[in-house]
Amino acid sequence: MRILDLCVDRVLQEGEAVEACLRDHPQHAEQLEPILRLAQRTRLALEYTPRDAAKALARAELHRAIRERTADAQSGSPWESFQRALSRLLIARRWALMATTVALFVVLASTGAVAASSGSEADEPLYSVKRTVERARLALTRDDQDKARLHAAYADRRMEEMTAMASKGDRRRIKGLRGDVQSNLRHLRMAALPGQVILVAVPGGGWPDGRSGQTLPYAPRPLLIPPQGQRARELWDWQRTIQAHMQLIELRYRVALQEAPEPARAELREALDATRRDYQDLLFAFQQAYEARIDEASR
């Protein structure tokens, strides 16, 4: 594994030829070559700049789109073909970026860096590799529900890291990780509840809302009987998951506050309060969506 790591670094970072690495390690050449070829293609993709032939092809495509636009001028939609051509160009570029992401992910996963970074903390050298792998997995995940689950898992990781930084008195990283948790929960909601309009908080019984001074309309209710229908079941499962996370937060921070040095406790308390509010808002959003789905099914 050490040989593989060194060779991948030579190809990716230093731009050495694959053949040079294979010559240095002939006994491992058969296993090394396919991975190093992929690393080489990844490096070329990252350094890619359009060549004359590619530029000429793009110009030809653009001119063809303009000709089509002219031909369609009397159809009542003069820009449609032009937009279609531009869309094709943009789609091709997105696929190229996705291919590069896939290649990078495969190369990283083929080395010891990913495994070594998985348990790294926010103040350790391999932490950036850990976060890069997370971003790659999100980029490669197409299903919205799966993407939402990843965001939930990453939010939980950031909270673990936050408590670890609190025990070291690292107030700056506590604040940064708190922002990461907030971002993950926001993207979780966007992925799992696309297009949902969230009601504003109104006075009444329920959770305290520290930002507005008001309270949310109602508190979490027990979910005892699974509903019928796939979407309703998804929303039901999400509520149970979020409630479990909220309980875990309380236990985790209770311990962390005891272990953290005094200067970091205030920062940790603030992070706990903000995270608690975010989870409450998130649970409320899923309750709204769930009840709307149940009402719709009962009509």
PDB file of C-alpha atoms in Angstrom:
ATOM      1  CA  MET A   1       0.000   0.000   0.000  1.00  0.00           C
ATOM      2  CA  ARG A   2       2.903   2.338   0.725  1.00  0.00           C
ATOM      3  CA  ILE A   3       4.285   1.748  -2.772  1.00  0.00           C
ATOM      4  CA  LEU A   4       0.890   2.538  -4.281  1.00  0.00           C
ATOM      5  CA  ASP A   5       0.581   5.758  -2.286  1.00  0.00           C
ATOM      6  CA  LEU A   6       4.033   6.903  -3.373  1.00  0.00           C
ATOM      7  CA  CYS A   7       3.430   6.093  -7.034  1.00  0.00           C
ATOM      8  CA  VAL A   8       0.040   7.823  -7.111  1.00  0.00           C
ATOM      9  CA  ASP A   9       1.641  10.915  -5.583  1.00  0.00           C
ATOM     10  CA  ARG A  10       4.400  10.829  -8.203  1.00  0.00           C
ATOM     11  CA  VAL A  11       1.880  10.685 -11.036  1.00  0.00           C
ATOM     12  CA  LEU A  12      -0.742  13.044  -9.600  1.00  0.00           C
ATOM     13  CA  GLN A  13       1.388  15.597  -7.802  1.00  0.00           C
ATOM     14  CA  GLU A  14       4.723  15.506  -9.624  1.00  0.00           C
ATOM     15  CA  GLY A  15       3.502  14.632 -13.101  1.00  0.00           C
ATOM     16  CA  GLU A  16       5.858  11.694 -13.553  1.00  0.00           C
ATOM     17  CA  ALA A  17       5.226   9.143 -16.278  1.00  0.00           C
ATOM     18  CA  VAL A  18       3.481   5.917 -15.349  1.00  0.00           C
ATOM     19  CA  GLU A  19       6.300   3.969 -16.973  1.00  0.00           C
ATOM     20  CA  ALA A  20       8.848   5.451 -14.557  1.00  0.00           C
ATOM     21  CA  CYS A  21       6.936   4.132 -11.562  1.00  0.00           C
ATOM     22  CA  LEU A  22       6.480   0.736 -13.180  1.00  0.00           C
ATOM     23  CA  ARG A  23      10.215   0.495 -13.869  1.00  0.00           C
ATOM     24  CA  ASP A  24      10.963   1.264 -10.222  1.00  0.00           C
ATOM     25  CA  HIS A  25       8.596  -1.458  -9.011  1.00  0.00           C
ATOM     26  CA  PRO A  26       8.545  -4.215 -11.656  1.00  0.00           C
ATOM     27  CA  GLN A  27       7.323  -6.823  -9.176  1.00  0.00           C
ATOM     28  CA  HIS A  28       4.095  -4.824  -8.676  1.00  0.00           C
ATOM     29  CA  ALA A  29       3.720  -3.506 -12.230  1.00  0.00           C
ATOM     30  CA  GLU A  30       0.648  -5.564 -13.096  1.00  0.00           C
ATOM     31  CA  GLN A  31      -1.301  -4.294 -10.081  1.00  0.00           C
ATOM     32  CA  LEU A  32      -0.022  -0.723 -10.276  1.00  0.00           C
ATOM     33  CA  GLU A  33      -0.532   0.035 -13.958  1.00  0.00           C
ATOM     34  CA  PRO A  34      -4.365   0.310 -14.163  1.00  0.00           C
ATOM     35  CA  ILE A  35      -4.540   2.556 -11.097  1.00  0.00           C
ATOM     36  CA  LEU A  36      -1.671   4.753 -12.234  1.00  0.00           C
ATOM     37  CA  ARG A  37      -3.191   5.098 -15.711  1.00  0.00           C
ATOM     38  CA  LEU A  38      -6.368   6.347 -14.083  1.00  0.00           C
ATOM     39  CA  ALA A  39      -4.373   8.765 -11.941  1.00  0.00           C
ATOM     40  CA  GLN A  40      -2.643  10.028 -15.080  1.00  0.00           C
ATOM     41  CA  ARG A  41      -5.975  10.588 -16.851  1.00  0.00           C
ATOM     42  CA  THR A  42      -7.267  12.413 -13.798  1.00  0.00           C
ATOM     43  CA  ARG A  43      -4.267  14.733 -13.780  1.00  0.00           C
ATOM     44  CA  LEU A  44      -4.687  15.478 -17.471  1.00  0.00           C
ATOM     45  CA  ALA A  45      -8.373  16.214 -16.928  1.00  0.00           C
ATOM     46  CA  LEU A  46      -7.559  18.647 -14.145  1.00  0.00           C
ATOM     47  CA  GLU A  47      -4.978  20.411 -16.279  1.00  0.00           C
ATOM     48  CA  TYR A  48      -7.117  20.352 -19.399  1.00  0.00           C
ATOM     49  CA  THR A  49      -7.366  23.468 -21.528  1.00  0.00           C
ATOM     50  CA  PRO A  50      -9.260  23.441 -24.827  1.00  0.00           C
ATOM     51  CA  ARG A  51      -7.045  22.660 -27.797  1.00  0.00           C
ATOM     52  CA  ASP A  52      -7.522  24.161 -31.222  1.00  0.00           C
ATOM     53  CA  ALA A  53      -9.518  21.159 -32.437  1.00  0.00           C
ATOM     54  CA  ALA A  54     -11.859  21.348 -29.446  1.00  0.00           C
ATOM     55  CA  LYS A  55     -12.298  25.084 -29.901  1.00  0.00           C
ATOM     56  CA  ALA A  56     -13.059  24.572 -33.592  1.00  0.00           C
ATOM     57  CA  LEU A  57     -15.637  21.922 -32.732  1.00  0.00           C
ATOM     58  CA  ALA A  58     -17.305  24.237 -30.228  1.00  0.00           C
ATOM     59  CA  ARG A  59     -17.390  27.042 -32.785  1.00  0.00           C
ATOM     60  CA  ALA A  60     -18.904  24.690 -35.373  1.00  0.00           C
ATOM     61  CA  GLU A  61     -21.584  23.648 -32.883  1.00  0.00           C
ATOM     62  CA  LEU A  62     -22.376  27.264 -32.123  1.00  0.00           C
ATOM     63  CA  HIS A  63     -22.608  28.184 -35.811  1.00  0.00           C
ATOM     64  CA  ARG A  64     -24.858  25.186 -36.415  1.00  0.00           C
ATOM     65  CA  ALA A  65     -27.114  26.361 -33.602  1.00  0.00           C
ATOM     66  CA  ILE A  66     -27.279  29.824 -35.143  1.00  0.00           C
ATOM     67  CA  ARG A  67     -28.216  28.306 -38.509  1.00  0.00           C
ATOM     68  CA  GLU A  68     -30.945  26.257 -36.846  1.00  0.00           C
ATOM     69  CA  ARG A  69     -32.203  29.339 -35.078  1.00  0.00           C
ATOM     70  CA  THR A  70     -32.437  31.115 -38.421  1.00  0.00           C
ATOM     71  CA  ALA A  71     -34.246  28.162 -39.996  1.00  0.00           C
ATOM     72  CA  ASP A  72     -36.748  28.131 -37.132  1.00  0.00           C
ATOM     73  CA  ALA A  73     -37.303  31.860 -37.229  1.00  0.00           C
ATOM     74  CA  GLN A  74     -40.778  31.456 -38.690  1.00  0.00           C
ATOM     75  CA  SER A  75     -41.856  28.716 -36.270  1.00  0.00           C
ATOM     76  CA  GLY A  76     -42.706  31.126 -33.454  1.00  0.00           C
ATOM     77  CA  SER A  77     -39.774  29.938 -31.267  1.00  0.00           C
ATOM     78  CA  PRO A  78     -36.616  31.442 -32.783  1.00  0.00           C
ATOM     79  CA  TRP A  79     -34.399  30.739 -29.764  1.00  0.00           C
ATOM     80  CA  GLU A  80     -35.372  27.154 -29.051  1.00  0.00           C
ATOM     81  CA  SER A  81     -32.785  25.413 -31.210  1.00  0.00           C
ATOM     82  CA  PHE A  82     -30.090  27.824 -30.079  1.00  0.00           C
ATOM     83  CA  GLN A  83     -30.920  27.030 -26.455  1.00  0.00           C
ATOM     84  CA  ARG A  84     -30.918  23.309 -27.210  1.00  0.00           C
ATOM     85  CA  ALA A  85     -27.427  23.523 -28.655  1.00  0.00           C
ATOM     86  CA  LEU A  86     -26.137  25.485 -25.689  1.00  0.00           C
ATOM     87  CA  SER A  87     -27.755  22.954 -23.380  1.00  0.00           C
ATOM     88  CA  ARG A  88     -25.896  20.166 -25.158  1.00  0.00           C
ATOM     89  CA  LEU A  89     -22.628  21.994 -24.617  1.00  0.00           C
ATOM     90  CA  LEU A  90     -23.379  22.563 -20.941  1.00  0.00           C
ATOM     91  CA  ILE A  91     -24.429  18.957 -20.421  1.00  0.00           C
ATOM     92  CA  ALA A  92     -21.187  17.775 -22.007  1.00  0.00           C
ATOM     93  CA  ARG A  93     -19.217  19.995 -19.657  1.00  0.00           C
ATOM     94  CA  ARG A  94     -21.126  18.702 -16.621  1.00  0.00           C
ATOM     95  CA  TRP A  95     -20.410  15.125 -17.654  1.00  0.00           C
ATOM     96  CA  ALA A  96     -16.717  15.959 -18.005  1.00  0.00           C
ATOM     97  CA  LEU A  97     -16.647  17.418 -14.500  1.00  0.00           C
ATOM     98  CA  MET A  98     -18.493  14.384 -13.151  1.00  0.00           C
ATOM     99  CA  ALA A  99     -16.025  12.043 -14.838  1.00  0.00           C
ATOM    100  CA  THR A 100     -13.156  13.926 -13.232  1.00  0.00           C
ATOM    101  CA  THR A 101     -14.838  13.646  -9.831  1.00  0.00           C
ATOM    102  CA  VAL A 102     -15.319   9.915 -10.314  1.00  0.00           C
ATOM    103  CA  ALA A 103     -11.696   9.474 -11.304  1.00  0.00           C
ATOM    104  CA  LEU A 104     -10.447  11.440  -8.321  1.00  0.00           C
ATOM    105  CA  PHE A 105     -12.669   9.455  -5.985  1.00  0.00           C
ATOM    106  CA  VAL A 106     -11.442   6.138  -7.386  1.00  0.00           C
ATOM    107  CA  VAL A 107      -7.825   7.208  -7.146  1.00  0.00           C
ATOM    108  CA  LEU A 108      -8.221   8.386  -3.563  1.00  0.00           C
ATOM    109  CA  ALA A 109     -10.114   5.248  -2.614  1.00  0.00           C
ATOM    110  CA  SER A 110      -7.321   3.139  -4.109  1.00  0.00           C
ATOM    111  CA  THR A 111      -4.734   4.611  -1.756  1.00  0.00           C
ATOM    112  CA  GLY A 112      -4.304   4.500   1.983  1.00  0.00           C
ATOM    113  CA  ALA A 113      -5.225   8.172   2.340  1.00  0.00           C
ATOM    114  CA  VAL A 114      -8.979   7.596   2.581  1.00  0.00           C
ATOM    115  CA  ALA A 115      -8.734   4.883   5.220  1.00  0.00           C
ATOM    116  CA  ALA A 116      -6.190   6.865   7.205  1.00  0.00           C
ATOM    117  CA  SER A 117      -8.282  10.047   7.069  1.00  0.00           C
ATOM    118  CA  SER A 118     -11.614   8.517   8.101  1.00  0.00           C
ATOM    119  CA  GLY A 119     -10.950   8.975  11.810  1.00  0.00           C
ATOM    120  CA  SER A 120      -9.018  12.231  11.577  1.00  0.00           C
ATOM    121  CA  GLU A 121     -10.051  15.227  13.661  1.00  0.00           C
ATOM    122  CA  ALA A 122     -10.489  18.801  12.481  1.00  0.00           C
ATOM    123  CA  ASP A 123      -7.013  19.818  13.644  1.00  0.00           C
ATOM    124  CA  GLU A 124      -5.152  16.931  11.986  1.00  0.00           C
ATOM    125  CA  PRO A 125      -3.334  16.921   8.608  1.00  0.00           C
ATOM    126  CA  LEU A 126      -5.541  14.324   6.872  1.00  0.00           C
ATOM    127  CA  TYR A 127      -8.786  16.068   7.776  1.00  0.00           C
ATOM    128  CA  SER A 128      -8.910  17.841   4.408  1.00  0.00           C
ATOM    129  CA  VAL A 129      -8.768  14.437   2.679  1.00  0.00           C
ATOM    130  CA  LYS A 130     -11.692  13.266   4.798  1.00  0.00           C
ATOM    131  CA  ARG A 131     -13.784  16.278   3.773  1.00  0.00           C
ATOM    132  CA  THR A 132     -12.777  15.900   0.117  1.00  0.00           C
ATOM    133  CA  VAL A 133     -14.010  12.304   0.126  1.00  0.00           C
ATOM    134  CA  GLU A 134     -17.302  13.437   1.657  1.00  0.00           C
ATOM    135  CA  ARG A 135     -17.779  16.065  -1.043  1.00  0.00           C
ATOM    136  CA  ALA A 136     -16.980  13.495  -3.731  1.00  0.00           C
ATOM    137  CA  ARG A 137     -19.581  11.097  -2.363  1.00  0.00           C
ATOM    138  CA  LEU A 138     -22.181  13.850  -2.342  1.00  0.00           C
ATOM    139  CA  ALA A 139     -21.301  14.789  -5.923  1.00  0.00           C
ATOM    140  CA  LEU A 140     -21.660  11.167  -7.042  1.00  0.00           C
ATOM    141  CA  THR A 141     -25.003  10.630  -5.275  1.00  0.00           C
ATOM    142  CA  ARG A 142     -27.928  11.322  -7.583  1.00  0.00           C
ATOM    143  CA  ASP A 143     -30.926  10.215  -5.490  1.00  0.00           C
ATOM    144  CA  ASP A 144     -32.229  13.057  -3.310  1.00  0.00           C
ATOM    145  CA  GLN A 145     -33.119  10.840  -0.360  1.00  0.00           C
ATOM    146  CA  ASP A 146     -29.688   9.190  -0.402  1.00  0.00           C
ATOM    147  CA  LYS A 147     -28.071  12.616  -0.576  1.00  0.00           C
ATOM    148  CA  ALA A 148     -30.160  13.765   2.387  1.00  0.00           C
ATOM    149  CA  ARG A 149     -29.013  10.726   4.388  1.00  0.00           C
ATOM    150  CA  LEU A 150     -25.396  11.589   3.642  1.00  0.00           C
ATOM    151  CA  HIS A 151     -25.948  15.138   4.878  1.00  0.00           C
ATOM    152  CA  ALA A 152     -27.500  13.743   8.071  1.00  0.00           C
ATOM    153  CA  ALA A 153     -24.493  11.479   8.619  1.00  0.00           C
ATOM    154  CA  TYR A 154     -22.042  14.295   7.933  1.00  0.00           C
ATOM    155  CA  ALA A 155     -23.871  16.628  10.335  1.00  0.00           C
ATOM    156  CA  ASP A 156     -23.474  13.972  13.016  1.00  0.00           C
ATOM    157  CA  ARG A 157     -19.757  13.671  12.226  1.00  0.00           C
ATOM    158  CA  ARG A 158     -19.295  17.407  12.528  1.00  0.00           C
ATOM    159  CA  MET A 159     -20.954  17.343  15.947  1.00  0.00           C
ATOM    160  CA  GLU A 160     -18.608  14.589  17.106  1.00  0.00           C
ATOM    161  CA  GLU A 161     -15.676  16.642  15.859  1.00  0.00           C
ATOM    162  CA  MET A 162     -17.074  19.710  17.595  1.00  0.00           C
ATOM    163  CA  THR A 163     -17.085  17.957  20.967  1.00  0.00           C
ATOM    164  CA  ALA A 164     -13.525  16.751  20.320  1.00  0.00           C
ATOM    165  CA  MET A 165     -12.402  20.308  19.600  1.00  0.00           C
ATOM    166  CA  ALA A 166     -14.209  21.501  22.732  1.00  0.00           C
ATOM    167  CA  SER A 167     -12.192  19.076  24.847  1.00  0.00           C
ATOM    168  CA  LYS A 168      -9.058  20.707  23.398  1.00  0.00           C
ATOM    169  CA  GLY A 169     -10.364  24.221  23.980  1.00  0.00           C
ATOM    170  CA  ASP A 170     -10.287  25.036  20.249  1.00  0.00           C
ATOM    171  CA  ARG A 171     -12.995  27.706  20.087  1.00  0.00           C
ATOM    172  CA  ARG A 172     -12.252  28.708  16.490  1.00  0.00           C
ATOM    173  CA  ARG A 173     -12.868  25.226  15.148  1.00  0.00           C
ATOM    174  CA  ILE A 174     -15.980  24.795  17.290  1.00  0.00           C
ATOM    175  CA  LYS A 175     -17.454  27.812  15.535  1.00  0.00           C
ATOM    176  CA  GLY A 176     -16.432  26.591  12.082  1.00  0.00           C
ATOM    177  CA  LEU A 177     -17.843  23.107  12.641  1.00  0.00           C
ATOM    178  CA  ARG A 178     -21.064  24.616  13.942  1.00  0.00           C
ATOM    179  CA  GLY A 179     -21.451  26.362  10.579  1.00  0.00           C
ATOM    180  CA  ASP A 180     -20.800  23.064   8.805  1.00  0.00           C
ATOM    181  CA  VAL A 181     -23.580  21.364  10.803  1.00  0.00           C
ATOM    182  CA  GLN A 182     -25.952  24.164   9.870  1.00  0.00           C
ATOM    183  CA  SER A 183     -25.033  23.803   6.192  1.00  0.00           C
ATOM    184  CA  ASN A 184     -25.545  20.026   6.253  1.00  0.00           C
ATOM    185  CA  LEU A 185     -28.976  20.344   7.853  1.00  0.00           C
ATOM    186  CA  ARG A 186     -30.004  23.007   5.347  1.00  0.00           C
ATOM    187  CA  HIS A 187     -28.972  20.801   2.427  1.00  0.00           C
ATOM    188  CA  LEU A 188     -30.663  17.818   4.074  1.00  0.00           C
ATOM    189  CA  ARG A 189     -33.943  19.717   4.065  1.00  0.00           C
ATOM    190  CA  MET A 190     -33.476  20.862   0.466  1.00  0.00           C
ATOM    191  CA  ALA A 191     -32.784  17.304  -0.709  1.00  0.00           C
ATOM    192  CA  ALA A 192     -35.462  15.504   1.300  1.00  0.00           C
ATOM    193  CA  LEU A 193     -38.156  18.195   1.049  1.00  0.00           C
ATOM    194  CA  PRO A 194     -37.646  19.808  -2.370  1.00  0.00           C
ATOM    195  CA  GLY A 195     -39.813  22.842  -2.977  1.00  0.00           C
ATOM    196  CA  GLN A 196     -41.492  22.813   0.422  1.00  0.00           C
ATOM    197  CA  VAL A 197     -42.592  26.161   1.850  1.00  0.00           C
ATOM    198  CA  ILE A 198     -41.965  26.226   5.606  1.00  0.00           C
ATOM    199  CA  LEU A 199     -44.507  28.028   7.794  1.00  0.00           C
ATOM    200  CA  VAL A 200     -43.193  30.771  10.046  1.00  0.00           C
ATOM    201  CA  ALA A 201     -43.183  30.264  13.789  1.00  0.00           C
ATOM    202  CA  VAL A 202     -46.277  31.537  15.608  1.00  0.00           C
ATOM    203  CA  PRO A 203     -46.982  32.033  19.317  1.00  0.00           C
ATOM    204  CA  GLY A 204     -48.336  28.996  21.127  1.00  0.00           C
ATOM    205  CA  GLY A 205     -47.288  25.883  22.967  1.00  0.00           C
ATOM    206  CA  GLY A 206     -44.261  24.045  21.704  1.00  0.00           C
ATOM    207  CA  TRP A 207     -40.531  24.482  21.369  1.00  0.00           C
ATOM    208  CA  PRO A 208     -38.890  27.795  22.224  1.00  0.00           C
ATOM    209  CA  ASP A 209     -37.467  29.540  19.181  1.00  0.00           C
ATOM    210  CA  GLY A 210     -34.412  31.480  20.359  1.00  0.00           C
ATOM    211  CA  ARG A 211     -34.110  33.494  17.152  1.00  0.00           C
ATOM    212  CA  SER A 212     -37.603  35.019  17.180  1.00  0.00           C
ATOM    213  CA  GLY A 213     -38.510  34.849  20.868  1.00  0.00           C
ATOM    214  CA  GLN A 214     -41.669  32.998  19.827  1.00  0.00           C
ATOM    215  CA  THR A 215     -42.482  29.313  19.977  1.00  0.00           C
ATOM    216  CA  LEU A 216     -43.052  26.790  17.272  1.00  0.00           C
ATOM    217  CA  PRO A 217     -46.673  25.637  16.882  1.00  0.00           C
ATOM    218  CA  TYR A 218     -46.356  22.191  18.433  1.00  0.00           C
ATOM    219  CA  ALA A 219     -43.863  19.829  19.964  1.00  0.00           C
ATOM    220  CA  PRO A 220     -42.742  16.449  18.580  1.00  0.00           C
ATOM    221  CA  ARG A 221     -45.422  13.787  18.891  1.00  0.00           C
ATOM    222  CA  PRO A 222     -44.843  10.042  19.219  1.00  0.00           C
ATOM    223  CA  LEU A 223     -44.891   8.102  15.963  1.00  0.00           C
ATOM    224  CA  LEU A 224     -46.262   4.667  16.747  1.00  0.00           C
ATOM    225  CA  ILE A 225     -47.867   3.318  13.567  1.00  0.00           C
ATOM    226  CA  PRO A 226     -46.067   3.412  10.213  1.00  0.00           C
ATOM    227  CA  PRO A 227     -48.206   5.092   7.532  1.00  0.00           C
ATOM    228  CA  GLN A 228     -49.173   3.675   4.163  1.00  0.00           C
ATOM    229  CA  GLY A 229     -47.435   4.859   1.002  1.00  0.00           C
ATOM    230  CA  GLN A 230     -43.757   5.221   0.182  1.00  0.00           C
ATOM    231  CA  ARG A 231     -43.510   9.004   0.531  1.00  0.00           C
ATOM    232  CA  ALA A 232     -45.439   9.085   3.806  1.00  0.00           C
ATOM    233  CA  ARG A 233     -43.231   6.305   5.135  1.00  0.00           C
ATOM    234  CA  GLU A 234     -40.093   8.239   4.135  1.00  0.00           C
ATOM    235  CA  LEU A 235     -41.322  11.303   6.010  1.00  0.00           C
ATOM    236  CA  TRP A 236     -42.257   9.160   9.012  1.00  0.00           C
ATOM    237  CA  ASP A 237     -38.795   7.578   9.050  1.00  0.00           C
ATOM    238  CA  TRP A 238     -37.143  10.987   8.811  1.00  0.00           C
ATOM    239  CA  GLN A 239     -39.031  12.208  11.876  1.00  0.00           C
ATOM    240  CA  ARG A 240     -37.890   9.204  13.899  1.00  0.00           C
ATOM    241  CA  THR A 241     -34.308   9.688  12.701  1.00  0.00           C
ATOM    242  CA  ILE A 242     -34.267  13.379  13.605  1.00  0.00           C
ATOM    243  CA  GLN A 243     -35.752  12.720  17.037  1.00  0.00           C
ATOM    244  CA  ALA A 244     -33.033  10.119  17.678  1.00  0.00           C
ATOM    245  CA  HIS A 245     -30.374  12.632  16.623  1.00  0.00           C
ATOM    246  CA  MET A 246     -31.831  15.224  18.987  1.00  0.00           C
ATOM    247  CA  GLN A 247     -31.591  12.800  21.914  1.00  0.00           C
ATOM    248  CA  LEU A 248     -28.015  11.959  20.959  1.00  0.00           C
ATOM    249  CA  ILE A 249     -27.092  15.637  20.852  1.00  0.00           C
ATOM    250  CA  GLU A 250     -28.260  16.138  24.434  1.00  0.00           C
ATOM    251  CA  LEU A 251     -26.237  13.183  25.718  1.00  0.00           C
ATOM    252  CA  ARG A 252     -23.142  14.089  23.719  1.00  0.00           C
ATOM    253  CA  TYR A 253     -23.030  17.718  24.763  1.00  0.00           C
ATOM    254  CA  ARG A 254     -23.770  16.983  28.402  1.00  0.00           C
ATOM    255  CA  VAL A 255     -20.574  14.934  28.518  1.00  0.00           C
ATOM    256  CA  ALA A 256     -18.622  17.428  26.387  1.00  0.00           C
ATOM    257  CA  LEU A 257     -19.509  20.353  28.650  1.00  0.00           C
ATOM    258  CA  GLN A 258     -18.060  18.484  31.609  1.00  0.00           C
ATOM    259  CA  GLU A 259     -14.814  17.697  29.792  1.00  0.00           C
ATOM    260  CA  ALA A 260     -14.248  20.995  27.971  1.00  0.00           C
ATOM    261  CA  PRO A 261     -11.980  23.623  29.561  1.00  0.00           C
ATOM    262  CA  GLU A 262     -13.806  26.691  30.806  1.00  0.00           C
ATOM    263  CA  PRO A 263     -12.892  29.052  27.897  1.00  0.00           C
ATOM    264  CA  ALA A 264     -14.501  26.660  25.382  1.00  0.00           C
ATOM    265  CA  ARG A 265     -17.692  25.965  27.317  1.00  0.00           C
ATOM    266  CA  ALA A 266     -19.468  29.164  26.350  1.00  0.00           C
ATOM    267  CA  GLU A 267     -18.738  28.536  22.664  1.00  0.00           C
ATOM    268  CA  LEU A 268     -19.940  24.949  23.007  1.00  0.00           C
ATOM    269  CA  ARG A 269     -23.147  25.979  24.793  1.00  0.00           C
ATOM    270  CA  GLU A 270     -23.877  28.474  22.032  1.00  0.00           C
ATOM    271  CA  ALA A 271     -23.246  25.803  19.400  1.00  0.00           C
ATOM    272  CA  LEU A 272     -25.494  23.369  21.261  1.00  0.00           C
ATOM    273  CA  ASP A 273     -28.344  25.874  21.487  1.00  0.00           C
ATOM    274  CA  ALA A 274     -28.082  26.754  17.802  1.00  0.00           C
ATOM    275  CA  THR A 275     -27.867  23.102  16.729  1.00  0.00           C
ATOM    276  CA  ARG A 276     -30.852  22.206  18.899  1.00  0.00           C
ATOM    277  CA  ARG A 277     -32.897  24.954  17.251  1.00  0.00           C
ATOM    278  CA  ASP A 278     -31.872  23.806  13.777  1.00  0.00           C
ATOM    279  CA  TYR A 279     -32.949  20.241  14.512  1.00  0.00           C
ATOM    280  CA  GLN A 280     -36.229  21.454  15.974  1.00  0.00           C
ATOM    281  CA  ASP A 281     -36.903  23.497  12.852  1.00  0.00           C
ATOM    282  CA  LEU A 282     -35.972  20.513  10.702  1.00  0.00           C
ATOM    283  CA  LEU A 283     -38.289  18.190  12.607  1.00  0.00           C
ATOM    284  CA  PHE A 284     -41.089  20.733  12.324  1.00  0.00           C
ATOM    285  CA  ALA A 285     -40.561  20.887   8.547  1.00  0.00           C
ATOM    286  CA  PHE A 286     -40.873  17.105   8.245  1.00  0.00           C
ATOM    287  CA  GLN A 287     -43.949  17.125  10.466  1.00  0.00           C
ATOM    288  CA  GLN A 288     -45.537  19.684   8.161  1.00  0.00           C
ATOM    289  CA  ALA A 289     -44.761  17.620   5.086  1.00  0.00           C
ATOM    290  CA  TYR A 290     -45.931  14.403   6.750  1.00  0.00           C
ATOM    291  CA  GLU A 291     -49.264  15.827   7.875  1.00  0.00           C
ATOM    292  CA  ALA A 292     -49.852  17.379   4.464  1.00  0.00           C
ATOM    293  CA  ARG A 293     -49.256  13.963   2.867  1.00  0.00           C
ATOM    294  CA  ILE A 294     -51.619  12.235   5.313  1.00  0.00           C
ATOM    295  CA  ASP A 295     -54.308  14.879   4.745  1.00  0.00           C
ATOM    296  CA  GLU A 296     -53.949  14.484   0.993  1.00  0.00           C
ATOM    297  CA  ALA A 297     -54.282  10.698   1.236  1.00  0.00           C
ATOM    298  CA  SER A 298     -57.391  10.926   3.418  1.00  0.00           C
ATOM    299  CA  ARG A 299     -59.347  13.081   0.990  1.00  0.00           C
TER     300      ARG A 299
END
